[in-house]
Short mmCIF file of C-alpha atoms and ligand atoms in Angstrom, two decimals:
data_model
loop_
_atom_site.label_atom_id
_atom_site.label_comp_id
_atom_site.label_asym_id
_atom_site.label_seq_id
_atom_site.Cartn_x
_atom_site.Cartn_y
_atom_site.Cartn_z
CA MET A 1 -0.05 -0.19 0.02
CA THR A 2 1.62 3.36 -0.87
CA ALA A 3 0.61 6.22 1.55
CA LEU A 4 0.16 9.43 0.95
CA THR A 5 2.97 12.14 2.07
CA ASP A 6 2.08 13.86 5.03
CA PHE A 7 0.83 17.01 4.33
CA THR A 8 0.15 20.22 6.28
CA PHE A 9 -1.27 23.70 5.01
CA CYS A 10 -0.64 26.66 7.40
CA ALA A 11 -0.29 30.62 7.57
CA THR A 12 3.02 32.07 6.12
CA ASP A 13 5.87 32.71 8.51
CA LEU A 14 8.54 33.89 6.81
CA ASP A 15 10.78 33.61 10.41
CA GLN A 16 10.89 29.88 9.70
CA ILE A 17 12.59 29.97 6.40
CA SER A 18 16.01 30.41 7.33
CA ASP A 19 16.55 27.23 9.94
CA PHE A 20 14.40 25.19 8.00
CA ASP A 21 16.09 21.69 7.50
CA GLY A 22 14.82 20.30 4.36
CA THR A 23 13.84 21.59 0.96
CA ILE A 24 12.16 25.22 0.25
CA ALA A 25 10.10 25.70 -2.82
CA ILE A 26 9.23 29.28 -4.37
CA PHE A 27 7.04 30.18 -6.98
CA VAL A 28 8.54 32.90 -9.86
CA GLY A 29 6.29 33.39 -12.69
CA ALA A 30 7.82 34.22 -16.35
CA ASP A 31 7.68 38.15 -15.23
CA ALA A 32 10.46 37.38 -12.94
CA LYS A 33 8.54 39.33 -10.15
CA LEU A 34 9.79 37.99 -6.42
CA ASP A 35 6.79 37.52 -4.12
CA ALA A 36 7.36 38.36 -0.30
CA CYS A 37 8.40 34.67 0.24
CA ALA A 38 10.92 34.61 -2.94
CA ARG A 39 12.33 37.79 -1.93
CA LYS A 40 12.72 36.63 1.69
CA VAL A 41 14.97 33.67 0.47
CA ASN A 42 16.60 35.81 -1.90
CA THR A 43 17.76 38.21 0.66
CA LEU A 44 18.81 35.40 3.06
CA THR A 45 20.96 33.65 0.06
CA ARG A 46 22.52 36.75 -0.97
CA LYS A 47 20.46 37.49 -4.12
CA ALA A 48 21.04 33.73 -5.53
CA VAL A 49 17.22 33.91 -6.48
CA ASP A 50 17.58 36.91 -8.51
CA ARG A 51 20.62 35.27 -10.50
CA PHE A 52 19.08 32.14 -11.07
CA VAL A 53 15.85 34.28 -12.46
CA ALA A 54 17.81 36.85 -14.61
CA SER A 55 19.58 33.72 -16.26
CA GLU A 56 18.73 32.01 -19.67
CA ALA A 57 17.93 28.67 -17.58
CA PHE A 58 15.09 30.31 -16.05
CA ASN A 59 13.75 32.04 -19.33
CA GLY A 60 14.17 28.53 -21.02
CA LEU A 61 11.94 26.81 -18.38
CA ALA A 62 8.40 25.77 -19.48
CA GLU A 63 5.65 26.80 -17.19
CA GLY A 64 5.26 24.35 -14.30
CA ALA A 65 8.98 23.46 -14.61
CA ALA A 66 11.40 23.32 -11.45
CA VAL A 67 15.27 23.70 -10.91
CA ARG A 68 17.16 23.13 -7.85
CA LEU A 69 19.50 25.25 -6.48
CA ALA A 70 21.58 22.87 -4.21
CA TYR A 71 23.04 24.06 -1.04
CA PRO A 72 22.27 27.87 -1.10
CA SER A 73 24.47 29.79 1.35
CA GLY A 74 22.55 31.78 3.94
CA LEU A 75 19.91 28.71 4.60
CA SER A 76 20.10 25.69 6.62
CA ALA A 77 18.06 24.20 3.56
CA VAL A 78 19.61 21.57 1.43
CA ALA A 79 18.18 23.09 -1.81
CA VAL A 80 15.81 25.81 -2.98
CA ILE A 81 13.57 24.84 -5.36
CA VAL A 82 12.53 27.48 -7.89
CA VAL A 83 8.98 26.67 -9.88
CA LYS A 84 8.31 28.78 -12.86
CA LEU A 85 4.72 29.68 -12.23
CA ASP A 86 2.37 32.60 -12.94
CA ARG A 87 0.87 33.85 -9.70
CA LYS A 88 -2.68 33.36 -11.31
CA PRO A 89 -1.82 29.72 -12.89
CA THR A 90 -4.19 27.23 -14.96
CA GLN A 91 -5.01 24.62 -12.87
CA GLU A 92 -3.00 22.47 -15.31
CA ALA A 93 0.02 24.47 -14.87
CA ALA A 94 -0.33 24.47 -10.82
CA ARG A 95 -0.70 20.73 -10.81
CA LYS A 96 2.55 20.59 -13.39
CA ALA A 97 4.19 22.79 -11.02
CA GLY A 98 3.37 20.67 -7.81
CA ALA A 99 4.37 17.42 -9.64
CA SER A 100 7.67 18.82 -10.73
CA LEU A 101 8.19 19.59 -6.96
CA ALA A 102 7.46 15.93 -6.06
CA ILE A 103 10.21 15.10 -8.62
CA GLU A 104 12.71 17.28 -7.13
CA LYS A 105 11.80 16.81 -3.70
CA GLY A 106 13.93 14.10 -2.10
CA PRO A 107 13.73 12.55 1.01
CA GLN A 108 13.87 15.48 3.44
CA PRO A 109 11.00 17.21 4.46
CA MET A 110 10.01 20.36 2.24
CA LEU A 111 8.52 23.79 3.00
CA VAL A 112 6.45 25.28 -0.03
CA LEU A 113 6.16 28.70 0.08
CA ALA A 114 3.11 29.17 -1.89
CA GLY A 115 2.20 33.03 -0.27
CA ASN A 116 -0.86 34.22 -2.13
CA LEU A 117 -0.41 32.13 -5.42
CA GLY A 118 -3.69 31.12 -6.96
CA SER A 119 -4.58 27.65 -7.18
CA ALA A 120 -2.05 26.63 -4.45
CA ASP A 121 -4.22 23.66 -3.56
CA GLU A 122 -4.13 22.45 -7.35
CA ALA A 123 -0.43 22.60 -6.87
CA ALA A 124 -0.70 20.56 -3.86
CA LEU A 125 -2.79 17.79 -5.43
CA GLY A 126 -0.04 18.02 -8.27
CA LEU A 127 2.37 17.22 -5.72
CA MET A 128 0.27 14.78 -3.82
CA LEU A 129 -0.31 12.58 -7.00
CA ARG A 130 3.22 12.79 -8.38
CA ASP A 131 4.99 11.66 -5.12
CA TYR A 132 3.78 7.89 -5.56
CA ALA A 133 5.79 4.88 -6.06
CA TYR A 134 4.96 1.32 -6.10
CA VAL A 135 7.39 -0.44 -3.91
CA ASP A 136 5.39 -3.15 -2.43
CA HIS A 137 7.73 -5.75 -3.94
CA LYS A 138 10.94 -3.92 -3.55
CA THR A 139 13.24 -5.27 -1.06
CA ALA A 140 15.30 -1.83 -0.40
CA GLU A 141 14.17 0.03 2.45
CA PRO A 142 11.49 2.41 1.27
CA LYS A 143 12.89 5.55 0.61
CA LEU A 144 12.17 8.30 3.07
CA ARG A 145 9.33 10.74 2.01
CA GLY A 146 9.71 13.76 4.49
CA PRO A 147 6.22 15.93 5.27
CA VAL A 148 5.19 18.79 3.13
CA THR A 149 4.45 22.24 5.02
CA ILE A 150 2.33 24.36 2.46
CA MET A 151 2.64 27.88 3.88
CA MET A 152 0.36 30.33 2.34
CA SER A 153 -2.05 33.38 2.92
CA LYS A 154 -5.33 31.50 3.38
CA PRO A 155 -4.51 28.25 4.36
CA GLU A 156 -8.43 27.96 5.92
CA ALA A 157 -9.62 28.36 2.24
CA VAL A 158 -8.07 24.93 1.19
CA ASP A 159 -10.16 21.73 1.48
CA ALA A 160 -7.37 19.78 2.70
CA VAL A 161 -9.87 16.79 3.07
CA ALA A 162 -11.22 17.02 -0.69
CA LEU A 163 -7.76 17.08 -1.76
CA ARG A 164 -6.60 14.08 0.55
CA SER A 165 -9.58 12.01 -0.40
CA VAL A 166 -9.05 12.33 -4.28
CA ALA A 167 -5.39 11.49 -3.64
CA GLU A 168 -6.08 8.53 -1.71
CA GLY A 169 -8.53 7.15 -4.37
CA VAL A 170 -6.08 7.81 -6.94
CA PHE A 171 -3.26 5.83 -4.80
CA PHE A 172 -5.29 2.97 -4.09
CA THR A 173 -6.42 2.66 -7.88
CA ARG A 174 -2.95 2.70 -8.93
CA ASP A 175 -1.74 0.34 -6.11
CA LEU A 176 -4.68 -2.58 -7.11
CA THR A 177 -3.79 -2.16 -11.09
CA ASN A 178 0.32 -2.17 -10.41
CA ALA A 179 -0.30 -5.35 -8.18
CA PRO A 180 0.83 -8.45 -9.82
CA ALA A 181 -1.68 -10.96 -10.13
CA ASN A 182 -0.10 -13.57 -7.66
CA ASP A 183 -0.44 -10.70 -4.80
CA LEU A 184 -3.75 -9.56 -6.29
CA THR A 185 -5.62 -12.63 -6.36
CA THR A 186 -9.43 -12.96 -6.87
CA THR A 187 -9.44 -13.70 -3.05
CA SER A 188 -6.95 -10.84 -1.74
CA PHE A 189 -8.47 -8.37 -3.84
CA GLY A 190 -12.12 -9.15 -2.57
CA ASP A 191 -10.36 -8.81 1.13
CA ARG A 192 -8.79 -5.45 0.30
CA LEU A 193 -12.32 -4.14 -0.61
CA ALA A 194 -13.89 -5.44 2.45
CA GLU A 195 -11.50 -3.22 4.50
CA LEU A 196 -13.41 -0.22 2.79
CA GLN A 197 -16.19 -0.84 5.54
CA ALA A 198 -13.81 1.05 8.10
CA LEU A 199 -14.49 4.11 6.32
CA GLY A 200 -18.15 4.07 6.41
CA LEU A 201 -19.37 2.08 2.85
CA ARG A 202 -21.29 -1.03 3.10
CA VAL A 203 -19.29 -3.72 0.90
CA GLU A 204 -20.55 -7.30 0.55
CA VAL A 205 -18.15 -9.96 -1.21
CA LEU A 206 -20.86 -12.69 -3.33
CA GLU A 207 -19.08 -15.92 -3.78
CA GLU A 208 -19.45 -18.27 -6.48
CA ASN A 209 -22.10 -19.95 -5.25
CA GLN A 210 -24.55 -17.12 -4.48
CA LEU A 211 -23.26 -16.04 -8.05
CA GLU A 212 -24.28 -19.29 -9.76
CA GLU A 213 -27.68 -18.81 -7.76
CA LEU A 214 -28.46 -15.56 -9.66
CA GLY A 215 -27.68 -17.18 -12.77
CA MET A 216 -24.62 -15.68 -13.81
CA GLY A 217 -23.34 -17.68 -16.10
CA ALA A 218 -21.57 -15.56 -18.61
CA LEU A 219 -19.54 -13.84 -15.71
CA LEU A 220 -18.80 -17.62 -14.17
CA CYS A 221 -17.71 -18.92 -17.41
CA VAL A 222 -15.06 -16.71 -17.44
CA GLY A 223 -13.23 -17.51 -13.95
CA GLN A 224 -14.21 -21.63 -14.77
CA GLY A 225 -10.51 -22.28 -15.81
CA SER A 226 -9.03 -20.71 -12.84
CA ALA A 227 -8.29 -22.34 -9.46
CA SER A 228 -9.45 -18.49 -7.93
CA PRO A 229 -12.83 -18.31 -6.95
CA SER A 230 -14.69 -15.74 -8.99
CA LYS A 231 -16.37 -13.11 -7.17
CA VAL A 232 -18.63 -10.07 -7.23
CA VAL A 233 -18.00 -7.32 -4.82
CA VAL A 234 -21.00 -4.67 -4.11
CA MET A 235 -19.86 -1.56 -2.48
CA GLN A 236 -22.50 1.19 -1.23
CA TRP A 237 -22.01 4.74 -0.27
CA HIS A 238 -25.23 6.05 1.28
CA GLY A 239 -24.53 10.15 1.49
CA GLY A 240 -27.68 11.30 -0.16
CA GLY A 241 -31.44 11.11 0.86
CA ASP A 242 -33.85 8.61 -0.83
CA GLU A 243 -32.88 8.83 -4.68
CA ALA A 244 -31.70 5.84 -6.78
CA PRO A 245 -28.15 5.45 -6.58
CA PHE A 246 -25.59 6.20 -9.15
CA ALA A 247 -23.95 3.24 -10.16
CA LEU A 248 -20.27 2.12 -11.35
CA VAL A 249 -19.45 -1.35 -12.52
CA GLY A 250 -15.96 -2.35 -13.07
CA LYS A 251 -14.10 -5.23 -14.97
CA GLY A 252 -11.54 -6.91 -12.71
CA VAL A 253 -9.74 -9.51 -14.50
CA VAL A 254 -6.69 -10.04 -12.27
CA PHE A 255 -5.08 -11.77 -14.91
CA ASP A 256 -6.05 -12.11 -18.49
CA THR A 257 -4.33 -15.31 -20.30
CA GLY A 258 -6.90 -15.00 -22.91
CA GLY A 259 -8.32 -18.67 -21.92
CA ILE A 260 -8.30 -21.43 -24.44
CA SER A 261 -7.77 -18.59 -27.08
CA ILE A 262 -4.51 -17.99 -25.22
CA LYS A 263 -2.42 -14.74 -25.94
CA PRO A 264 0.94 -14.61 -27.47
CA ALA A 265 3.82 -14.64 -24.45
CA GLY A 266 5.34 -11.15 -25.59
CA GLY A 267 3.47 -8.55 -23.19
CA MET A 268 1.27 -11.04 -21.70
CA GLU A 269 2.63 -9.80 -17.94
CA ASP A 270 0.72 -6.70 -18.81
CA MET A 271 -2.49 -8.21 -18.28
CA THR A 272 -1.82 -7.90 -14.43
CA MET A 273 -3.67 -4.56 -15.02
CA ASP A 274 -6.81 -6.11 -16.76
CA MET A 275 -8.78 -5.49 -13.42
CA GLY A 276 -8.23 -1.64 -14.07
CA GLY A 277 -11.79 -1.08 -14.43
CA ALA A 278 -12.70 -2.55 -11.34
CA GLY A 279 -9.61 -1.03 -9.78
CA VAL A 280 -11.18 2.81 -10.69
CA VAL A 281 -14.45 1.84 -9.34
CA SER A 282 -13.04 0.98 -6.03
CA GLY A 283 -10.89 4.22 -5.90
CA VAL A 284 -13.92 6.25 -6.41
CA MET A 285 -15.67 4.38 -3.73
CA LYS A 286 -12.69 4.98 -1.68
CA THR A 287 -12.58 8.85 -2.45
CA LEU A 288 -16.36 9.22 -1.96
CA ALA A 289 -16.37 7.63 1.39
CA MET A 290 -13.10 9.44 2.83
CA ARG A 291 -14.75 12.87 1.70
CA LYS A 292 -18.51 11.87 3.03
CA ALA A 293 -20.08 12.70 -0.29
CA LYS A 294 -23.57 13.86 -0.25
CA ALA A 295 -24.40 11.49 -2.79
CA ASN A 296 -25.99 7.72 -3.24
CA VAL A 297 -23.16 5.66 -5.20
CA VAL A 298 -23.12 1.99 -5.42
CA GLY A 299 -19.76 0.07 -7.13
CA LEU A 300 -19.92 -3.22 -8.45
CA VAL A 301 -16.94 -5.10 -9.59
CA GLY A 302 -16.68 -8.37 -10.83
CA ILE A 303 -13.26 -10.23 -9.75
CA VAL A 304 -12.29 -13.11 -12.08
CA GLU A 305 -9.14 -14.90 -13.44
CA ASN A 306 -9.06 -15.91 -16.99
CA MET A 307 -7.03 -18.89 -17.42
CA PRO A 308 -6.60 -22.11 -19.62
CA SER A 309 -7.29 -25.45 -18.21
CA ASP A 310 -9.21 -28.89 -18.21
CA ARG A 311 -12.22 -27.00 -16.85
CA ALA A 312 -12.07 -23.85 -18.96
CA VAL A 313 -14.59 -22.51 -21.20
CA ARG A 314 -14.30 -23.45 -24.68
CA PRO A 315 -14.81 -21.85 -27.84
CA GLY A 316 -17.76 -22.53 -29.19
CA ASP A 317 -19.35 -23.08 -25.97
CA VAL A 318 -22.81 -21.62 -24.95
CA VAL A 319 -23.32 -19.99 -21.80
CA THR A 320 -26.54 -18.30 -20.71
CA SER A 321 -26.43 -14.82 -18.96
CA MET A 322 -28.40 -13.63 -16.03
CA LYS A 323 -30.58 -11.64 -18.24
CA GLY A 324 -31.51 -14.96 -19.70
CA ASP A 325 -29.87 -14.19 -23.11
CA THR A 326 -27.50 -16.84 -24.34
CA ILE A 327 -23.98 -16.16 -25.57
CA GLU A 328 -21.77 -18.15 -27.91
CA VAL A 329 -18.29 -17.80 -26.91
CA ILE A 330 -16.36 -17.68 -30.20
CA ASN A 331 -12.90 -16.28 -28.28
CA THR A 332 -12.23 -16.92 -24.86
CA ASP A 333 -10.17 -13.79 -24.65
CA ALA A 334 -13.31 -11.64 -25.31
CA GLU A 335 -13.62 -12.29 -21.77
CA GLY A 336 -14.25 -8.53 -20.21
CA ARG A 337 -17.80 -8.48 -21.91
CA LEU A 338 -19.08 -11.39 -20.27
CA VAL A 339 -18.06 -10.38 -16.96
CA LEU A 340 -19.86 -7.02 -17.55
CA ALA A 341 -22.88 -8.51 -19.18
CA ASP A 342 -23.91 -10.22 -16.01
CA LEU A 343 -22.80 -7.40 -13.46
CA LEU A 344 -24.74 -4.37 -15.84
CA TRP A 345 -27.72 -6.70 -15.44
CA TYR A 346 -27.40 -7.55 -11.73
CA ALA A 347 -26.56 -3.75 -10.91
CA GLN A 348 -29.85 -2.79 -12.51
CA ASP A 349 -31.91 -5.65 -11.33
CA ARG A 350 -31.14 -4.86 -7.84
CA PHE A 351 -30.80 -1.36 -7.40
CA ALA A 352 -32.55 0.17 -10.29
CA PRO A 353 -29.85 3.21 -10.40
CA ARG A 354 -30.53 6.62 -12.16
CA ALA A 355 -27.56 6.24 -14.43
CA MET A 356 -24.62 4.04 -14.66
CA ILE A 357 -21.21 4.22 -15.95
CA ASN A 358 -18.83 0.97 -16.62
CA LEU A 359 -15.23 1.05 -16.74
CA ALA A 360 -13.11 -1.91 -18.38
CA THR A 361 -9.74 -2.63 -20.24
CA LEU A 362 -11.85 -4.09 -22.53
CA THR A 363 -10.22 -4.05 -26.11
CA GLY A 364 -6.73 -4.00 -27.63
CA ALA A 365 -8.76 -2.21 -30.75
CA MET A 366 -8.96 0.74 -28.01
CA LEU A 367 -5.10 1.60 -28.25
CA ILE A 368 -5.21 1.32 -31.81
CA ALA A 369 -8.13 4.05 -32.13
CA LEU A 370 -6.84 6.38 -29.26
CA GLY A 371 -3.55 5.17 -28.12
CA HIS A 372 -2.68 6.05 -24.38
CA GLU A 373 -4.30 9.98 -24.51
CA ASN A 374 -8.04 9.42 -24.57
CA ALA A 375 -10.19 6.72 -23.12
CA GLY A 376 -13.05 5.61 -25.09
CA VAL A 377 -16.41 6.96 -24.42
CA PHE A 378 -19.67 4.98 -25.50
CA SER A 379 -23.07 6.19 -24.49
CA ASN A 380 -26.88 5.84 -25.02
CA SER A 381 -26.96 9.25 -23.58
CA ASP A 382 -25.80 12.47 -24.91
CA ASP A 383 -26.46 14.25 -21.51
CA LEU A 384 -24.43 11.59 -19.58
CA SER A 385 -21.45 11.30 -22.17
CA ALA A 386 -21.54 15.19 -22.16
CA ALA A 387 -21.50 15.24 -18.52
CA PHE A 388 -18.74 13.15 -18.33
CA LEU A 389 -16.81 14.68 -21.14
CA LYS A 390 -16.99 18.09 -19.07
CA ALA A 391 -15.95 16.27 -15.89
CA ALA A 392 -12.95 14.58 -17.73
CA GLY A 393 -11.91 17.85 -19.23
CA ALA A 394 -12.15 19.45 -16.20
CA GLU A 395 -9.47 17.34 -14.37
CA GLY A 396 -7.13 16.78 -17.51
CA GLU A 397 -8.03 13.09 -18.00
CA GLY A 398 -8.38 12.49 -22.03
CA ALA A 399 -11.54 11.12 -23.26
CA TRP A 400 -13.27 10.80 -26.53
CA ARG A 401 -16.65 9.79 -27.53
CA LEU A 402 -17.00 7.07 -30.11
CA PRO A 403 -20.26 6.08 -32.12
CA MET A 404 -22.76 3.25 -31.36
CA SER A 405 -25.31 1.93 -33.79
CA PRO A 406 -27.54 -1.26 -34.31
CA ALA A 407 -25.80 -1.19 -37.87
CA TYR A 408 -22.81 -2.53 -35.84
CA ASP A 409 -25.33 -5.25 -34.24
CA LYS A 410 -24.98 -7.48 -37.29
CA LEU A 411 -21.32 -8.69 -36.49
CA ILE A 412 -22.31 -10.01 -33.27
CA ASN A 413 -25.42 -12.20 -34.14
CA SER A 414 -24.45 -15.76 -33.37
CA ARG A 415 -26.16 -18.68 -35.58
CA ILE A 416 -26.91 -20.76 -32.83
CA ALA A 417 -27.09 -18.55 -29.97
CA ASP A 418 -28.76 -14.89 -29.27
CA MET A 419 -25.47 -13.40 -29.68
CA LYS A 420 -21.49 -14.06 -30.22
CA ASN A 421 -18.91 -12.79 -27.71
CA THR A 422 -16.76 -11.15 -30.85
CA GLY A 423 -17.54 -9.44 -33.74
CA GLY A 424 -14.16 -9.78 -35.56
CA ARG A 425 -11.67 -7.08 -36.22
CA PRO A 426 -13.31 -4.38 -37.68
CA ALA A 427 -14.95 -1.50 -35.08
CA GLY A 428 -13.52 -4.05 -32.27
CA SER A 429 -13.99 -1.44 -29.75
CA ILE A 430 -17.54 -0.51 -30.98
CA THR A 431 -18.67 -3.97 -31.10
CA ALA A 432 -17.83 -4.47 -27.43
CA ALA A 433 -19.82 -1.97 -26.74
CA GLN A 434 -22.82 -3.13 -28.89
CA PHE A 435 -22.14 -6.73 -26.80
CA LEU A 436 -22.20 -4.45 -23.31
CA ALA A 437 -25.58 -2.49 -24.61
CA ARG A 438 -27.67 -5.60 -24.96
CA PHE A 439 -27.50 -5.81 -21.10
CA VAL A 440 -28.17 -2.09 -20.53
CA LYS A 441 -32.34 -0.99 -20.25
CA ASP A 442 -33.32 1.32 -22.91
CA ASP A 443 -34.45 4.01 -20.67
CA LEU A 444 -31.47 4.13 -18.58
CA PRO A 445 -28.64 6.60 -19.14
CA TRP A 446 -25.60 4.25 -19.55
CA ALA A 447 -21.80 5.17 -20.54
CA HIS A 448 -19.05 2.72 -21.21
CA LEU A 449 -15.50 3.79 -20.62
CA ASP A 450 -12.97 1.37 -22.55
CA ILE A 451 -9.85 2.45 -20.61
CA ALA A 452 -7.39 -0.36 -22.17
CA GLY A 453 -4.95 2.32 -23.05
CA VAL A 454 -4.92 4.67 -20.21
CA ALA A 455 -5.10 2.55 -17.28
CA SER A 456 -1.30 1.89 -17.14
CA VAL A 457 1.24 3.25 -19.35
CA LYS A 458 5.11 2.53 -19.94
CA GLY A 459 6.45 6.00 -19.53
CA ALA A 460 5.53 8.69 -16.79
CA THR A 461 2.64 11.09 -17.23
CA THR A 462 2.53 14.35 -15.71
CA LEU A 463 0.95 13.52 -12.46
CA ALA A 464 1.96 9.71 -12.37
CA PRO A 465 5.38 7.48 -12.48
CA ALA A 466 5.14 4.76 -15.36
CA GLY A 467 2.71 2.00 -14.61
CA ALA A 468 -0.68 2.57 -13.09
CA THR A 469 -2.08 6.16 -13.88
CA GLY A 470 -5.43 5.93 -11.74
CA TRP A 471 -6.99 7.42 -15.06
CA GLY A 472 -10.61 8.14 -14.12
CA VAL A 473 -11.05 8.58 -10.45
CA MET A 474 -10.89 12.18 -10.83
CA ALA A 475 -13.35 12.51 -13.46
CA LEU A 476 -15.95 10.56 -12.04
CA ASN A 477 -15.22 11.77 -8.46
CA ARG A 478 -15.96 15.40 -10.27
CA LEU A 479 -18.99 13.63 -12.42
CA ILE A 480 -20.74 13.05 -9.14
CA SER A 481 -20.21 16.44 -7.24
CA ASP A 482 -21.05 18.22 -10.14
CA ASN A 483 -24.30 16.73 -10.93
CA TYR A 484 -25.28 14.16 -8.37
CA GLU A 485 -24.33 15.75 -4.97
CA ALA A 486 -26.91 17.87 -2.92
N1 BES B 1 -7.89 -7.29 -21.65
C1 BES B 1 -8.03 -7.54 -23.09
C2 BES B 1 -7.65 -6.30 -23.66
C3 BES B 1 -6.66 -5.23 -23.51
C4 BES B 1 -5.61 -5.43 -24.39
C5 BES B 1 -6.55 -4.44 -22.70
C6 BES B 1 -4.43 -4.79 -24.49
C7 BES B 1 -5.34 -3.80 -22.53
C8 BES B 1 -4.58 -3.65 -23.31
C9 BES B 1 -9.50 -8.10 -23.56
O1 BES B 1 -9.81 -9.09 -22.80
C10 BES B 1 -8.95 -8.74 -24.76
O2 BES B 1 -8.37 -9.67 -24.58
N2 BES B 1 -10.06 -8.40 -25.93
C11 BES B 1 -9.62 -8.63 -26.98
C12 BES B 1 -10.89 -9.10 -27.88
C13 BES B 1 -10.78 -9.88 -28.80
C14 BES B 1 -10.64 -11.37 -28.65
C15 BES B 1 -12.44 -9.60 -29.67
C16 BES B 1 -8.82 -8.10 -27.88
O3 BES B 1 -8.80 -6.70 -27.93
O4 BES B 1 -7.49 -8.40 -28.83
MN1 MN B 2 -9.08 -10.93 -23.04
ZN1 ZN B 3 -9.44 -8.89 -20.64
#
């Protein structure tokens, strides 16, 4: 588990600067004007700041980038970090500035002199989010991560609980998504979600016999070749009144070998992240509970492992979904939609939600279409997809809507069953969405987010190191706070 760096917001006290043991951060805009905090540091360091901001090095810095001035004379600090940032930065620039601080931070405590910087809370969030490392399986002593003190004019205006809740939710998602499949088994995943009860969530772990009773033949066939039992976890947050809940549904394939339609060896190890959709749902539920959201939200995740074995589902097998529709399994590697079909149906059947969004690392075709920059959005509702795209845009999480249409349905019609689970290569992400739509009631606003390209990436992004990104936690948290909270 990756703990959040320790954060405090407090009023500015210039007298603490000279003796501070650690690193000190100041912000200077492109106009090179120093605020009171930077002036104080400048005076104490006998104008080291002046000299730096007059240099070509500062001139060439991008907005939000930082430079570390090591062992400044006149201060106890080991370094002064100068961040180039406008006094009234955009949210994006402020988060980037915070992320730059996280990269330059080092193990010592840090004193951030934000003064009257606009969006200091966003800079703090950027710092929190970028100060992440997945070290659960490193044997070396974890690096010290000293506490961060943010001095500012109006610390009382910062909603520290909201910031921390978001960062904790994102970290939870990243930890789950980064975890290898022999660590995050179906059972340990269920256990980790059950622990969320401590935050006031109601968590139920449904076991295989219960799923059989519910008739979840589509979900169950995916895990039937694995020694690890399939599970459905239901997480309920009751923060609103009597209104129907908003439903979040996630694909939680802890490892996707492809099953009997086995995947090639190269890159198969990446399929530890095939529970990324369930990871995001779990992270959002954690955030909502931590910030005590005034909304009713239910999160459902289907946790299974897709393995080949003598008991595994075969290509050509026909399974019956909870809805009652039969599915011909053409390719056992198109397993995510089988999991979601039953979960989506169960979510509607049990909770009659006001709206529903599912997330899944569903198709490789999604990476071909949008790469790692945008998730695919598929929806039966212009309103819901517009609201989601707005929330994602506001959080800087890339998302792009793709079309759905009954015209694609013929690709998934089966000769012997009600439908088949693949439609071939053309429009692979859309036919997957069309498949899911068959398990969504007509009048329910619904969106499917295909996060195959964004859940985990090979290189660092602005707010995350390489690996799991936590994409979607912030967008969904905002979607709920902007549209479904009192
Ligand atoms: N989990 C994969 C999709 C995936 C691929 C996610 C790459 C992240 C990165 C999914 O279960 C899958 O295997 N989909 C198949 C569907 C096909 C058989 C119709 C695919 O995309 O190849
Ligand atoms: Mn697959
Ligand atoms: Zn998969």
